[in-house]
XYZ file of C-alpha atoms in Angstrom:
419
model
C -75.789 -32.454 29.650
C -74.102 -29.037 29.462
C -71.099 -28.624 27.140
C -68.897 -27.633 30.053
C -69.744 -30.827 31.921
C -69.086 -32.929 28.818
C -65.614 -31.433 28.450
C -64.869 -31.902 32.139
C -65.957 -35.540 32.041
C -63.900 -36.232 28.918
C -60.800 -34.582 30.388
C -61.143 -36.453 33.646
C -61.594 -39.717 31.765
C -58.487 -39.127 29.661
C -56.554 -38.150 32.789
C -57.574 -41.367 34.524
C -56.567 -43.450 31.501
C -53.229 -41.638 31.330
C -52.597 -42.165 35.034
C -53.492 -45.848 34.873
C -51.157 -46.291 31.924
C -48.412 -44.381 33.702
C -48.705 -46.429 36.873
C -48.592 -49.671 34.892
C -45.486 -48.603 32.972
C -43.811 -47.240 36.079
C -44.273 -50.532 37.923
C -42.860 -52.488 34.998
C -40.040 -50.250 33.770
C -39.502 -47.695 36.522
C -40.157 -44.781 34.158
C -42.021 -41.696 35.336
C -42.152 -39.487 32.229
C -45.809 -39.997 31.393
C -46.937 -39.213 34.936
C -45.215 -35.825 34.863
C -46.603 -34.716 31.494
C -50.147 -34.187 32.726
C -53.465 -34.120 30.943
C -52.654 -31.348 28.490
C -49.860 -33.348 26.850
C -50.600 -35.137 23.578
C -47.994 -37.420 22.100
C -46.867 -36.999 18.474
C -48.355 -39.054 15.674
C -47.169 -42.635 15.538
C -45.964 -42.835 19.147
C -46.677 -45.939 21.146
C -47.926 -44.016 24.190
C -50.686 -42.219 22.261
C -51.835 -45.424 20.572
C -52.191 -47.180 23.929
C -54.389 -44.367 25.212
C -56.571 -44.101 22.102
C -57.115 -47.848 21.875
C -59.146 -47.707 25.070
C -62.521 -46.559 23.704
C -64.874 -44.468 25.833
C -68.623 -43.910 25.980
C -68.212 -40.975 23.584
C -66.713 -43.033 20.716
C -70.057 -43.719 18.969
C -71.400 -40.166 19.050
C -73.204 -39.027 15.823
C -70.756 -37.230 13.498
C -72.891 -34.073 13.234
C -73.120 -33.698 17.009
C -69.434 -34.494 17.436
C -68.474 -31.847 14.893
C -70.650 -29.230 16.594
C -69.219 -30.002 20.054
C -65.581 -29.784 18.973
C -66.212 -26.593 16.972
C -67.728 -24.927 20.030
C -64.885 -26.051 22.272
C -62.248 -24.864 19.795
C -63.908 -21.462 19.416
C -64.309 -20.878 23.156
C -60.868 -22.021 24.366
C -58.342 -19.702 22.716
C -55.604 -19.600 25.356
C -53.716 -21.943 27.649
C -54.377 -23.617 30.060
C -58.050 -23.600 28.956
C -57.039 -24.802 25.484
C -56.101 -28.175 26.954
C -59.801 -29.031 26.436
C -59.099 -29.093 22.680
C -56.206 -31.481 23.279
C -58.490 -33.612 25.431
C -60.950 -33.909 22.533
C -58.203 -35.310 20.305
C -57.331 -37.848 23.005
C -60.770 -39.448 23.389
C -60.539 -41.921 20.508
C -59.556 -42.149 16.851
C -62.794 -40.665 15.519
C -62.541 -37.665 17.857
C -58.903 -37.208 16.940
C -59.702 -37.211 13.204
C -62.481 -34.616 13.563
C -60.342 -32.419 15.817
C -57.478 -32.439 13.326
C -59.859 -31.323 10.582
C -61.186 -28.417 12.645
C -57.941 -27.107 14.123
C -56.250 -24.632 11.798
C -52.532 -23.894 11.513
C -50.900 -21.061 13.513
C -50.568 -19.114 10.254
C -54.347 -19.161 9.875
C -55.534 -18.729 13.468
C -52.509 -17.588 15.484
C -52.968 -20.388 18.059
C -50.759 -23.285 19.138
C -52.563 -26.531 19.917
C -50.615 -29.692 19.075
C -46.881 -30.532 18.844
C -46.935 -30.151 15.054
C -47.926 -26.491 15.563
C -44.396 -25.852 16.798
C -43.036 -26.780 13.363
C -45.600 -24.779 11.381
C -45.158 -21.120 10.323
C -46.468 -18.475 12.672
C -49.237 -15.963 11.882
C -48.750 -13.277 9.247
C -50.520 -10.371 10.964
C -49.346 -10.382 14.577
C -46.446 -12.251 16.196
C -46.812 -15.051 18.717
C -45.360 -13.729 21.972
C -43.267 -16.074 24.113
C -40.512 -15.895 26.682
C -37.434 -17.977 27.452
C -36.209 -18.850 30.930
C -32.535 -19.723 31.325
C -31.436 -22.098 34.087
C -27.708 -21.621 34.549
C -26.991 -24.535 36.970
C -28.470 -27.174 34.644
C -27.745 -25.523 31.293
C -31.448 -25.719 30.401
C -33.556 -23.266 28.428
C -37.349 -23.359 28.470
C -39.654 -21.686 25.963
C -43.073 -20.671 27.293
C -46.121 -19.278 25.548
C -47.068 -16.033 27.266
C -46.281 -12.362 27.636
C -44.212 -12.672 30.805
C -43.387 -15.188 33.568
C -46.286 -13.884 35.641
C -48.874 -15.180 33.176
C -50.437 -18.635 33.079
C -47.760 -20.011 30.797
C -47.592 -23.114 28.640
C -44.267 -24.910 28.141
C -43.657 -25.223 24.401
C -40.072 -26.423 24.043
C -37.047 -27.049 26.217
C -33.342 -27.263 25.375
C -30.225 -28.452 27.164
C -26.737 -27.176 26.441
C -24.054 -29.825 26.033
C -20.439 -28.709 25.594
C -18.080 -30.845 23.546
C -14.397 -30.576 22.684
C -14.920 -28.878 19.320
C -18.559 -27.784 19.394
C -21.626 -27.083 21.507
C -24.983 -28.814 21.099
C -28.409 -27.616 22.212
C -30.759 -30.611 22.271
C -34.401 -29.551 21.879
C -37.343 -31.511 23.283
C -41.091 -31.171 23.824
C -40.660 -31.784 27.545
C -38.271 -30.386 30.108
C -36.936 -33.628 31.571
C -36.136 -35.868 28.595
C -33.535 -34.821 26.010
C -32.688 -38.275 24.688
C -32.486 -38.506 20.899
C -34.228 -41.880 21.066
C -37.305 -40.360 22.711
C -40.420 -39.447 20.735
C -40.263 -36.000 22.371
C -36.972 -35.139 20.625
C -37.590 -32.490 17.931
C -34.148 -31.277 16.850
C -30.915 -29.649 17.874
C -28.594 -26.691 17.336
C -24.867 -27.271 16.827
C -22.088 -24.668 16.835
C -18.546 -24.698 15.513
C -15.474 -24.333 17.746
C -15.515 -20.515 17.773
C -19.257 -20.229 18.237
C -19.569 -18.155 15.069
C -21.492 -20.644 12.901
C -24.494 -22.754 13.866
C -26.571 -25.397 12.122
C -30.213 -26.080 12.967
C -31.266 -29.716 12.643
C -34.831 -31.032 12.543
C -35.722 -34.551 13.649
C -37.939 -35.040 10.607
C -37.333 -34.188 6.952
C -38.789 -30.996 5.481
C -42.326 -31.488 4.238
C -41.597 -30.216 0.722
C -40.598 -33.000 -1.675
C -37.823 -31.043 -3.344
C -36.300 -29.947 -0.073
C -36.747 -33.475 1.274
C -34.590 -34.948 -1.464
C -31.989 -32.244 -1.007
C -31.820 -32.833 2.726
C -31.401 -36.536 2.203
C -28.380 -35.912 -0.026
C -26.464 -34.415 2.900
C -26.604 -37.695 4.811
C -24.262 -39.984 2.910
C -24.689 -43.607 3.881
C -21.656 -45.670 3.027
C -22.048 -49.263 1.785
C -20.949 -50.726 5.117
C -23.104 -48.504 7.290
C -25.662 -50.083 9.587
C -28.516 -47.901 10.830
C -29.231 -48.694 14.444
C -32.839 -48.945 15.594
C -33.839 -46.166 17.955
C -31.325 -43.596 16.703
C -32.969 -40.372 15.557
C -32.239 -38.717 12.212
C -31.202 -35.088 11.857
C -31.940 -32.925 8.822
C -30.205 -29.598 8.327
C -32.825 -26.875 7.830
C -30.923 -23.629 8.529
C -27.513 -22.142 9.209
C -26.644 -19.120 11.360
C -23.469 -17.057 10.953
C -22.099 -14.357 13.270
C -19.707 -11.819 11.813
C -16.247 -11.726 13.354
C -15.396 -8.489 15.147
C -11.677 -8.406 14.403
C -11.221 -4.709 15.182
C -13.211 -4.961 18.448
C -15.414 -2.040 17.461
C -18.370 -1.107 19.662
C -21.789 -2.250 18.587
C -24.191 -5.181 18.599
C -23.466 -8.535 17.057
C -24.075 -8.968 13.356
C -25.763 -12.179 12.313
C -27.250 -13.798 9.229
C -29.629 -16.775 9.065
C -30.030 -18.847 5.910
C -33.295 -20.771 6.103
C -32.655 -23.642 3.690
C -36.101 -25.164 4.263
C -37.941 -21.879 3.474
C -37.730 -20.452 -0.064
C -37.612 -16.711 -0.620
C -40.909 -17.083 -2.500
C -42.615 -17.596 0.881
C -42.506 -13.831 1.538
C -43.313 -12.799 -2.003
C -46.864 -11.759 -2.856
C -49.091 -14.852 -2.823
C -46.242 -17.056 -1.581
C -46.560 -19.823 1.009
C -44.093 -21.449 3.375
C -43.711 -25.247 3.720
C -46.131 -26.454 6.406
C -45.883 -29.976 7.894
C -49.207 -31.567 8.752
C -48.009 -34.409 10.963
C -45.460 -34.781 13.699
C -43.537 -37.919 12.731
C -40.842 -39.870 14.506
C -37.965 -40.814 12.214
C -36.205 -43.218 14.589
C -36.871 -46.248 12.412
C -36.764 -44.516 9.033
C -33.211 -45.521 8.120
C -33.441 -49.210 9.079
C -32.597 -51.413 6.053
C -34.331 -54.744 5.485
C -31.028 -56.583 5.077
C -28.127 -54.574 6.511
C -24.671 -55.068 5.086
C -22.028 -56.529 7.361
C -19.595 -54.193 9.073
C -15.908 -54.786 8.675
C -14.185 -56.050 11.779
C -12.741 -53.286 13.907
C -14.470 -50.519 11.953
C -17.417 -48.445 13.057
C -20.347 -47.518 10.809
C -19.678 -44.253 9.012
C -22.170 -41.439 8.650
C -21.164 -38.163 7.061
C -23.097 -35.003 7.814
C -22.455 -32.069 5.529
C -23.213 -28.564 6.766
C -22.532 -27.034 3.356
C -24.644 -29.200 1.094
C -27.572 -26.817 1.470
C -25.562 -23.625 1.210
C -26.609 -22.980 -2.402
C -30.061 -22.440 -3.880
C -32.351 -25.438 -4.167
C -32.347 -26.496 -7.804
C -35.870 -27.901 -7.699
C -37.339 -24.453 -7.041
C -35.464 -22.585 -9.741
C -34.799 -18.868 -9.269
C -37.812 -18.485 -6.960
C -36.440 -21.203 -4.697
C -33.466 -19.329 -3.285
C -33.423 -19.822 0.485
C -34.830 -17.104 2.692
C -32.046 -15.087 4.317
C -32.597 -13.148 7.527
C -30.308 -10.430 8.855
C -30.342 -8.476 12.079
C -31.928 -5.063 11.825
C -29.351 -2.308 12.131
C -29.762 -0.312 15.383
C -29.295 3.434 15.655
C -26.959 5.235 18.022
C -28.762 7.305 20.677
C -26.661 10.321 21.578
C -28.386 11.076 24.891
C -28.385 7.486 26.140
C -24.999 6.738 24.578
C -26.067 3.281 23.413
C -27.381 1.393 20.401
C -31.186 1.341 20.274
C -33.909 -0.666 18.559
C -37.665 -0.236 18.857
C -38.851 -3.416 20.597
C -42.256 -1.838 21.341
C -41.919 -2.372 25.088
C -41.089 -6.087 24.870
C -37.410 -5.633 25.830
C -36.377 -3.621 28.882
C -32.737 -4.532 29.607
C -29.797 -3.622 27.368
C -27.852 -6.682 26.240
C -25.550 -7.696 23.419
C -27.889 -10.666 22.900
C -30.863 -8.489 21.885
C -31.706 -8.561 18.185
C -34.412 -8.163 15.542
C -34.363 -10.171 12.313
C -35.739 -8.964 8.980
C -35.654 -10.433 5.480
C -32.620 -9.700 3.300
C -33.757 -9.711 -0.330
C -32.166 -8.728 -3.622
C -33.953 -6.299 -5.984
C -34.620 -9.086 -8.507
C -36.393 -11.273 -5.923
C -39.625 -9.227 -6.005
C -39.995 -8.721 -2.256
C -41.827 -5.550 -1.271
C -40.147 -2.898 0.859
C -42.796 -3.293 3.557
C -42.064 -7.017 3.759
C -38.338 -6.366 4.057
C -38.905 -3.968 6.960
C -41.237 -6.331 8.820
C -39.635 -7.831 11.934
C -39.912 -11.616 11.642
C -38.190 -12.489 14.923
C -37.196 -10.386 17.892
C -35.396 -11.466 21.032
C -34.373 -9.496 24.079
C -33.743 -9.420 27.794
C -36.325 -8.330 30.370
C -34.720 -9.577 33.588
C -32.144 -11.906 35.075
C -32.212 -15.061 32.922
C -35.579 -14.039 31.397
C -35.871 -13.166 27.694
C -38.786 -12.483 25.364
C -39.141 -14.130 21.952
C -41.713 -12.937 19.409
C -41.918 -14.686 16.047
C -44.177 -14.620 13.013
C -44.551 -16.055 9.518
C -42.632 -17.696 7.868
C -40.678 -18.950 10.905
C -41.924 -21.719 13.168
C -41.541 -21.837 16.945
C -38.801 -24.476 16.644
C -36.795 -22.441 14.139
C -37.199 -19.222 16.143
C -36.214 -20.949 19.401
C -33.097 -22.456 17.804
C -32.019 -19.058 16.437
C -32.440 -17.494 19.884
C -30.447 -20.320 21.480
C -27.493 -19.402 19.273
C -27.392 -16.023 20.988
C -26.738 -17.678 24.365
C -23.529 -19.392 23.260
C -20.233 -17.670 24.088
C -18.815 -15.645 21.171
C -15.595 -13.879 22.223
C -14.602 -13.339 18.572
C -17.833 -11.498 17.736
C -17.989 -8.953 20.560
């Protein structure tokens, strides 16, 4: 049987299993999320939906390991773009043995420059060339969708979606893997962005703790659990991984916004020679992580208390020493164009409409941090407008797609004090 026919048969089989499971759940619970996700969706590790699909073994489960390895290697090498790359996802959905082999073959975005599974969105981007994406803003619903592709005309793949929720003293952007479910109890919830009252300071939260042990312990210290707190099952945890600050424009001078991003989960050593950035290997769901075996009683008339500190990660991480200072990004200073009478940056054709939201971020390093000049001039993230409610987003190492998307979302919030 030809390789193409094998892939088609596997994908059709997984699609049929997914549809049967969706119809059964819809008839019992009235939920339609799984039906809308399609065949290219693969649930994160540990989710109940993925386990139900994988439990149903297929005729390919007992294939010889050598042949299985050869098949998946050929599929991975031939399908390098979406939507064709859904064949790789289909291989991981056949059964547990196929999933294990696929995970061994698929490399991280830093190594291959490709996005395959949900965990890829939390892994650093490639070092050589940026991953090019675009963001579509939907004003009526307050939704923002991140797609993989050069422009809206391409065959695009939805990577992440966010919904803006205004509160009395802050604004939240809830980030999800899908565009129709932003519940924090869902296994598609990946994090959020929260602003202060003025919209000048933002905190990026991840749904799972940083993969580095030292950063993990530091992140845990910001969530103070009081003796009478009860952790409710199904509530998702949030771990602060970065903060974004916009400089106040008190004098109302002309010019672009000035911003600074402190990436608490990425040490400055990541951009030093031979350095590496923390890279998670699994997409975990932390909904049940904080559930105690014997919860303490709650005093009558009092609610459980949880304190979140946005400043507990403001200093350097002690476990890393001097090389563990957090990576700080600043917007690249534009130059004033006399003929055009505007501030200009070289976006290399990726931005075509002038906007106060446009920016490029580069590393801000001190002389004693041993970061080369070339590395300091390298654009790590750029964001800009190309049309009505359409923006491009290009990111690279050491940022992940989630971190880059959250930083770009901060640019959409209203900032009257910064303009």
